[in-house]
Short mmCIF file of C-alpha atoms and ligand atoms in Angstrom, two decimals:
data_model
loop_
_atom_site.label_atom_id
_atom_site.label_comp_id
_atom_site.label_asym_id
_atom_site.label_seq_id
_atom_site.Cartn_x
_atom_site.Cartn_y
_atom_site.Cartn_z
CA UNK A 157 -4.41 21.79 -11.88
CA UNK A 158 -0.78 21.41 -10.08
CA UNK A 159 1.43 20.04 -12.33
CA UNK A 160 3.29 16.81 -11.13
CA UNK A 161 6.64 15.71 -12.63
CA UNK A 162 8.80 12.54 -11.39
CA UNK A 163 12.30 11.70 -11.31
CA UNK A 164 12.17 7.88 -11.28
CA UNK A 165 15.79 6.36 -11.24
CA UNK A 166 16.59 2.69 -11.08
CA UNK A 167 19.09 1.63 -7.99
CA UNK A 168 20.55 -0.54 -10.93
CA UNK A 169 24.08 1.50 -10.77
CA UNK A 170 25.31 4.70 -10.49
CA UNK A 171 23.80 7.68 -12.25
CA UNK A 172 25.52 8.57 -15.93
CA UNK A 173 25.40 12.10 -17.68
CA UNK A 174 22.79 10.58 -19.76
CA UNK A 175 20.18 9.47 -17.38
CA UNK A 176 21.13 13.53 -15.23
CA UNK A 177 20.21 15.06 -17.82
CA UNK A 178 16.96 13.43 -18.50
CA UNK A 179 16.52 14.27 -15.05
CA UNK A 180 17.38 17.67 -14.99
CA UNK A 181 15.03 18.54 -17.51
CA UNK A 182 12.36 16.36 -15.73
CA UNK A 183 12.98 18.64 -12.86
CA UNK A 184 13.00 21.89 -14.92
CA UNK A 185 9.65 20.55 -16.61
CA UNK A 186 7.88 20.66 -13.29
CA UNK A 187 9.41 23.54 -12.11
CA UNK A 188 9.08 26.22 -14.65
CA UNK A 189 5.51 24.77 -14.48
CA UNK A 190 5.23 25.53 -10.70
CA UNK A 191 4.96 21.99 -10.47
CA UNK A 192 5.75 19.30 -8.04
CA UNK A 193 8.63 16.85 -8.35
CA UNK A 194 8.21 13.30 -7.07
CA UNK A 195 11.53 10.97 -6.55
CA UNK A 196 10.81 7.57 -6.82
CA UNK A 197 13.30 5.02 -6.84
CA UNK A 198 12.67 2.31 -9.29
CA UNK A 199 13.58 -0.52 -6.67
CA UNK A 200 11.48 -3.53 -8.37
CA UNK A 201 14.24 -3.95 -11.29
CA UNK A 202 14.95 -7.41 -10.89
CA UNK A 203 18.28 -9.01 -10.15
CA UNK A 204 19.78 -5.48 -11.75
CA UNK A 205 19.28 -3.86 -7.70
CA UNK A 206 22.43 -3.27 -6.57
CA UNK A 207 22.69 -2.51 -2.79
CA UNK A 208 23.56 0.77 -2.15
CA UNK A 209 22.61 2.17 -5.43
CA UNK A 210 19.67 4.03 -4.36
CA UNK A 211 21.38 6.07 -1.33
CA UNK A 212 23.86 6.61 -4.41
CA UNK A 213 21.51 7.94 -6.72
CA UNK A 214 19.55 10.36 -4.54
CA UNK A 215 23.61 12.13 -3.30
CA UNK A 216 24.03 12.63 -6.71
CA UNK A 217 20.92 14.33 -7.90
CA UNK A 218 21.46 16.59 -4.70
CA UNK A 219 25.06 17.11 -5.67
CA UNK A 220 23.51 17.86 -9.32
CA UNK A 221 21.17 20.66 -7.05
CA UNK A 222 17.80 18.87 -7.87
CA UNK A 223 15.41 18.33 -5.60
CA UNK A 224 12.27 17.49 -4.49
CA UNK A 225 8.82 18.17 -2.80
CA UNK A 226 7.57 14.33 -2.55
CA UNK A 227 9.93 10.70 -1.66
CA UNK A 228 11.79 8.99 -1.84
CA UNK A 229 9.01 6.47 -2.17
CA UNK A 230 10.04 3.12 -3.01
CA UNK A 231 8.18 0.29 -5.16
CA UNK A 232 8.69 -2.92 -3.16
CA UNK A 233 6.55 -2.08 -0.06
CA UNK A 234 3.50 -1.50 -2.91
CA UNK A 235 3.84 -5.33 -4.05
CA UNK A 236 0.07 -6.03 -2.93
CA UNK A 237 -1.41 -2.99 -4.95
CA UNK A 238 0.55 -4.47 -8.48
CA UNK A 239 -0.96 -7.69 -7.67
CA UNK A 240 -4.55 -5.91 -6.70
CA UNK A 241 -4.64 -4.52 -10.12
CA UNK A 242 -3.28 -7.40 -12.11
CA UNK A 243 -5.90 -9.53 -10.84
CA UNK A 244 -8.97 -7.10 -11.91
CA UNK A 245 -6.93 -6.44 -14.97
CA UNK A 246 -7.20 -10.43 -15.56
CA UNK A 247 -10.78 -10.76 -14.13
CA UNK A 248 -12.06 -8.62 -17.06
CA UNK A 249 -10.23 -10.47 -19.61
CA UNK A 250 -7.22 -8.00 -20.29
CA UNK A 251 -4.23 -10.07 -19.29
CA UNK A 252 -4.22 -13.49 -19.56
CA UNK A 253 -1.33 -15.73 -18.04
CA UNK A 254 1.56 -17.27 -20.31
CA UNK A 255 3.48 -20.19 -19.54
CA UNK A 256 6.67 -19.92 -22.23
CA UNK A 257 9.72 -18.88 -21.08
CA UNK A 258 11.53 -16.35 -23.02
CA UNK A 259 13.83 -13.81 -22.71
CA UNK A 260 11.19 -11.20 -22.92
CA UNK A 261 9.64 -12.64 -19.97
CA UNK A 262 12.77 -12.88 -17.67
CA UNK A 263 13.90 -9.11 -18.59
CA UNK A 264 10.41 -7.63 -18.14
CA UNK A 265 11.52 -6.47 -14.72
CA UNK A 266 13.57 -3.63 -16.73
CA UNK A 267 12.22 -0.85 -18.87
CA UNK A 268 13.27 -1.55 -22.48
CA UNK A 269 16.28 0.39 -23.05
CA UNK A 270 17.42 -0.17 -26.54
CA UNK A 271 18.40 -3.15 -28.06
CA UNK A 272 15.96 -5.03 -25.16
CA UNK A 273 12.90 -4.51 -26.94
CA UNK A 274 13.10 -8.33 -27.68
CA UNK A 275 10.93 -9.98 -30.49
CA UNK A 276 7.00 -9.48 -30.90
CA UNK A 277 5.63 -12.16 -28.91
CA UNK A 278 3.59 -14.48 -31.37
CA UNK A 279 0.54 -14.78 -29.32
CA UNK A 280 1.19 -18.38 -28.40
CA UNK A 281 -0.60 -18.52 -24.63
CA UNK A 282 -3.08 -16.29 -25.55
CA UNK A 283 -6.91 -17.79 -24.97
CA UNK A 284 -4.51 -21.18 -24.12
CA UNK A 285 -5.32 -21.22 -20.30
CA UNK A 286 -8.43 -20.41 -18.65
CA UNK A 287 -6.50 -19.67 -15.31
CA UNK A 288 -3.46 -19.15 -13.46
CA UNK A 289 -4.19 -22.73 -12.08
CA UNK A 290 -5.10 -24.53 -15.53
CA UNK A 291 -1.61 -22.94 -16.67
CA UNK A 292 0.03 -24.34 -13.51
CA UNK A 293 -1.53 -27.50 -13.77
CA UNK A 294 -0.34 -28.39 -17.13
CA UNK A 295 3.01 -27.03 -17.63
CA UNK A 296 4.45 -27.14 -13.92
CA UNK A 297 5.48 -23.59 -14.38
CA UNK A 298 5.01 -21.10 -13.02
CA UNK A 299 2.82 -18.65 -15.05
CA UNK A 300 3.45 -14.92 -16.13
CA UNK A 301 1.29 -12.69 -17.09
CA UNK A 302 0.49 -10.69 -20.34
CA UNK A 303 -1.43 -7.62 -21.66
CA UNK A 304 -3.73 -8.31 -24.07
CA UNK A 305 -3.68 -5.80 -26.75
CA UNK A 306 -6.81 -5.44 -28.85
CA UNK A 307 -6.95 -6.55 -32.31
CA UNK A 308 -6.18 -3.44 -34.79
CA UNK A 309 -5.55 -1.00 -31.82
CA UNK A 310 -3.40 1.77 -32.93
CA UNK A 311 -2.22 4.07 -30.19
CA UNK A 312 -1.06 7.80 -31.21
CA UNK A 313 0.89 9.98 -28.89
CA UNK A 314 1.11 13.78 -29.18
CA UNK A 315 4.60 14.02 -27.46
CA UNK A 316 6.08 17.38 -26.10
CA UNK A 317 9.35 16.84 -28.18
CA UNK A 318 9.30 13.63 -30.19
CA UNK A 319 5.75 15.18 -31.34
CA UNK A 320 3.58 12.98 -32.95
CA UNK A 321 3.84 9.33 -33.17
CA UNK A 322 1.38 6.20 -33.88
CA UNK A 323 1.76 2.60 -33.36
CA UNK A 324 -0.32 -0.46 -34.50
CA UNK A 325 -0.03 -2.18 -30.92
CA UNK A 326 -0.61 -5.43 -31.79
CA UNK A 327 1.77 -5.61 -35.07
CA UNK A 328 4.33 -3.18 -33.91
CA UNK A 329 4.78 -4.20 -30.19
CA UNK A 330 2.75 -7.44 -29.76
CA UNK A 331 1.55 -8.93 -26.43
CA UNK A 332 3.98 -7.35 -23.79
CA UNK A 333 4.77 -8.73 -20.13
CA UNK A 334 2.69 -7.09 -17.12
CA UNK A 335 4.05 -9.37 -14.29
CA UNK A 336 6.88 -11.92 -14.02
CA UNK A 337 6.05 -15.77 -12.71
CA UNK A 338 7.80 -14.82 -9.59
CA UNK A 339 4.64 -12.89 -8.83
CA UNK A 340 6.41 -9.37 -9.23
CA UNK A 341 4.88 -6.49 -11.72
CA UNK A 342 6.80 -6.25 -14.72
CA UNK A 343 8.13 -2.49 -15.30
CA UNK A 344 5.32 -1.31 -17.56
CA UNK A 345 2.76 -2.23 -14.98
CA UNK A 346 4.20 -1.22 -12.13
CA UNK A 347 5.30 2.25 -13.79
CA UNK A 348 1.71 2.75 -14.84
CA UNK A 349 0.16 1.90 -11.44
CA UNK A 350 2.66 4.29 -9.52
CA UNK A 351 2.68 7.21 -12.10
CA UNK A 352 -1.45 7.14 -11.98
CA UNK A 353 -1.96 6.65 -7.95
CA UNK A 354 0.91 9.08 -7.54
CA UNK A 355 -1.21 11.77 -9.46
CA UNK A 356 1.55 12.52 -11.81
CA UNK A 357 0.73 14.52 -15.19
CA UNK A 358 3.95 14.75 -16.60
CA UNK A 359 6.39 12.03 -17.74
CA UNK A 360 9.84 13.64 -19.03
CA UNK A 361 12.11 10.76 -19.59
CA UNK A 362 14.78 9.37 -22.91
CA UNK A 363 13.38 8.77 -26.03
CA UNK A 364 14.55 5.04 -26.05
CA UNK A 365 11.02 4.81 -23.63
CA UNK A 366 8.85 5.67 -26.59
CA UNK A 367 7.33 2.39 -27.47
CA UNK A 368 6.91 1.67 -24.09
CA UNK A 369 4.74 5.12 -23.84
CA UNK A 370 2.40 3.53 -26.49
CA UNK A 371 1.92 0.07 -24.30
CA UNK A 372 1.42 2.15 -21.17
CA UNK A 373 -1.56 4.36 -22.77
CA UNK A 374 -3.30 1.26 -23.07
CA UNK A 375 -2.94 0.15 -19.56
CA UNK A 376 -3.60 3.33 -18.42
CA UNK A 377 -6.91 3.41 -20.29
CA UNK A 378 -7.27 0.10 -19.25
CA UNK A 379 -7.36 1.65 -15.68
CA UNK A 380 -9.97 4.23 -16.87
CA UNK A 381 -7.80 6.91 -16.45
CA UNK A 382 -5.76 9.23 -18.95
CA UNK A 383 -2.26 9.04 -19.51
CA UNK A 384 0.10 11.84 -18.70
CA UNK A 385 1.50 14.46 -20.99
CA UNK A 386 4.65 12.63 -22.55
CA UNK A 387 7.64 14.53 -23.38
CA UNK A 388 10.64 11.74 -24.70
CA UNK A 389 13.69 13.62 -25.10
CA UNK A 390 16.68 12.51 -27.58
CA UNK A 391 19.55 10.50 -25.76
CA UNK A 392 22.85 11.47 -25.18
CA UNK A 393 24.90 9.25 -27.49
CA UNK A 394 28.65 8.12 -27.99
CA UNK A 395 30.84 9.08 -30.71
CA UNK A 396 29.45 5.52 -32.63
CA UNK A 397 25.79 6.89 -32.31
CA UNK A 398 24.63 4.42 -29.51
CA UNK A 399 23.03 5.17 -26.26
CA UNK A 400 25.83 6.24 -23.56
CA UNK A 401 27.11 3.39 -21.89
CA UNK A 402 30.17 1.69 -20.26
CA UNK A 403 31.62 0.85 -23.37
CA UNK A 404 32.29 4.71 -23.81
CA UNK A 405 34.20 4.99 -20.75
CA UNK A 406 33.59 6.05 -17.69
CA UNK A 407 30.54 8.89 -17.57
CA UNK A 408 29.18 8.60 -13.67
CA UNK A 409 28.52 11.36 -12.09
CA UNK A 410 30.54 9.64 -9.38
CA UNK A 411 33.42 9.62 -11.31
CA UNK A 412 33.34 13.45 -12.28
CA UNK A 413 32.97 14.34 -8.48
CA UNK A 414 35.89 12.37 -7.77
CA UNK A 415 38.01 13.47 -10.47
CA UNK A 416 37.10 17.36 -8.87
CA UNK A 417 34.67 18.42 -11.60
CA UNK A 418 32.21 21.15 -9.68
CA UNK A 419 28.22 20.57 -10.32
CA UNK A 420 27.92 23.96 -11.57
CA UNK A 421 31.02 22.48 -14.84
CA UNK A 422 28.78 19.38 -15.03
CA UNK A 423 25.44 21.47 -14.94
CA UNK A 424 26.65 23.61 -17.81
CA UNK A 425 27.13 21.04 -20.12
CA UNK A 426 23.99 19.31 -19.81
CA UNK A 427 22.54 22.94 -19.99
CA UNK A 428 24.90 23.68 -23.41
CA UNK A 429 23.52 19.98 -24.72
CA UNK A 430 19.99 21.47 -24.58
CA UNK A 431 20.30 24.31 -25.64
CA UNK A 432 19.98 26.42 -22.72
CA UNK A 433 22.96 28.07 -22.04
CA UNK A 434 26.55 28.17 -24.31
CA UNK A 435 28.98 25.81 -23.95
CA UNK A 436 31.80 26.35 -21.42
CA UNK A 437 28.91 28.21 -18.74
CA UNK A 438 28.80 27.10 -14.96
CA UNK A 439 25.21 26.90 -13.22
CA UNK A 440 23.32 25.84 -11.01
CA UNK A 441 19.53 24.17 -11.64
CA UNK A 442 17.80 26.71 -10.35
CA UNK A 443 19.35 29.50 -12.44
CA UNK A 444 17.86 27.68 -15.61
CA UNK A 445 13.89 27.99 -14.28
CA UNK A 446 13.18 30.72 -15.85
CA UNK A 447 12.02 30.68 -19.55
CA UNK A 448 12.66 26.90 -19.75
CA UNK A 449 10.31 25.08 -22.25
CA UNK A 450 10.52 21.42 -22.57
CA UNK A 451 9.62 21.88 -26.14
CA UNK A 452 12.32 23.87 -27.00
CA UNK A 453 14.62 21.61 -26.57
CA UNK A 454 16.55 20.09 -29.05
CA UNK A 455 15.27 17.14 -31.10
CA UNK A 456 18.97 15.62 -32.47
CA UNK A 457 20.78 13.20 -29.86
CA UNK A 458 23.85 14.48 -28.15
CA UNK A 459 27.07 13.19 -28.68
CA UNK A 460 29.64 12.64 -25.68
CA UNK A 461 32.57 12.82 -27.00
CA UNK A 462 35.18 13.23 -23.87
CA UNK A 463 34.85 15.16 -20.79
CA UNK A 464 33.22 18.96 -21.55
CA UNK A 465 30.33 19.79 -24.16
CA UNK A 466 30.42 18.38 -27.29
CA UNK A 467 28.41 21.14 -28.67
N1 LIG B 63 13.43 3.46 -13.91
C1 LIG B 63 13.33 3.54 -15.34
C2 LIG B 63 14.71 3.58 -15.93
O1 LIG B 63 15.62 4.08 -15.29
C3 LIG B 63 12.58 4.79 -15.72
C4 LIG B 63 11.49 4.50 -16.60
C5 LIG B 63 10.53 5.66 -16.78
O2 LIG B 63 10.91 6.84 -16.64
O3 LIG B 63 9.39 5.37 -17.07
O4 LIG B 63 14.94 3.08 -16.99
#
């Protein structure tokens, strides 16, 4: 079977060290595999689009020296396929519509990063409404639409790096958003739908994603298909232990180029981070193929603590 990998970056802003090295190892996942690599550009995250972003993104992966065999492809010209599959998901009873507004609801167009996993929704629309309309009808809202997790379902994930993990769905993770009232699919839907008719196999991506690998395995079976091999590698943190962000200064790859750093500086430390080459070496991608195993790589978060390796 050919192997196929995706790099799936959200036009939300430009790319950070964080989210290029997730991606380089994404990319060396699939390669060393003799896989493919898919770019898709995450396009349906809400009001967090920002125009240009996606030109952005794709100049600096190929600054970075990734690349790629399939894409761009986009998620906004697939809007009728989400909806095709949300409505036989809720014709056999798995999603049912929900008419209270909560935060949740109006951030489900974004993958949870930490600190936006929200609360455990309570259940409180579920087996309310027998329809879409009924919901309309009553409340004058429009409706959104929720997974329906199975009563004492406990989901266990062999993952490449975090290894093995299990959740109790419904306690753990509760009802989660599979499509926003505006008639958009909510990020766990639409990421399921794409990575399954896109044939991929492999999902390497930050470990702040794990919970949302557990909801996905159930939409994926809920699709009758199997879910990919997951491989959630540990973030790259700040000195205070929390995921790299603005408040730790400026880490864009956009700002290195400009300040004159080369790709081959910037490539070695995200190749000293994990493991793959000591700190201080220049290189290229390519040049770190060979021998790469995704489940080598180190299990501690990174910490970025200035310009250079950490360690
Ligand atoms: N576009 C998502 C993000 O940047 C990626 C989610 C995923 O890899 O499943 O957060």
């Amino acid at each position: 079977m050919i192997r196929r990998g995706r790099l799936a970056p959200s036009p939300t802003g430009v790319l950070h060290l964080g989210n290029a090295r997730s991606f380089l190892l994404a990319w060396l996942d699939a390669r060393a595999r003799g896989g493919r690599v898919l770019l898709r550009i995450e396009d349906l995250d809400g009001p967090r689009v920002k125009p240009g972003a996606a030109e952005a993104a794709i100049a600096d992966l190929e600054w970075l020296g990734l690349d790629w065999d399939e894409g761009p492809v986009f998620q906004k010209p697939r809007l009728g396929r989400y909806a095709e599959v949300l409505a036989d998901l809720a014709a056999r009873g798995l999603a049912y519509p929900c008419t209270c507004s909560r935060r949740d609801v109006l951030r489900a167009a974004s993958a949870p990063h930490p600190g936006e996993e929200g609360p455990i929704y309570p259940g409180t629309c579920r087996g309310r409404w027998r329809s879409a309309e009924e919901a309309r009808a009553a409340t004058g809202r429009e409706p959104s639409w929720r997974f329906a997790v199975p009563a004492g379902r406990t989901v266990t994930i062999r993952d490449r790096v975090a290894g093995e993990r299990r959740w109790r769905v419904a306690e753990e993770l509760g009802d989660f958003v599979i499509a926003r009232s505006n008639g958009e699919p909510a990020y766990q839907l639409a990421v399921v739908v794409d990575d399954r008719d896109q044939g991929v196999t492999d999902v390497v991506r930050g470990d702040d994603l794990l919970p949302s690998a557990a909801r996905q395995t159930l939409l994926w079976e809920a699709l009758g298909a199997r879910p990919p091999a997951w491989a959630h590698l540990p973030l790259v943190v700040g000195p205070d232990g929390r995921r790299l962000a603005k408040r730790h200064g400026d880490t864009t790859l956009a700002r290195f180029r400009a300040d004159g750093v080369a790709p081959e500086e910037l490539c070695g430390w995200l190749a000293a981070w994990s493991g793959l080459r000591p700190p201080g070496a220049r290189c290229r991608p390519a040049e770190l193929i060979e021998g790469f195993n995704t489940a080598a790589v180190p299990r501690e978060p990174v910490v970025w603590a200035g310009v250079g390796p950490a360690r």
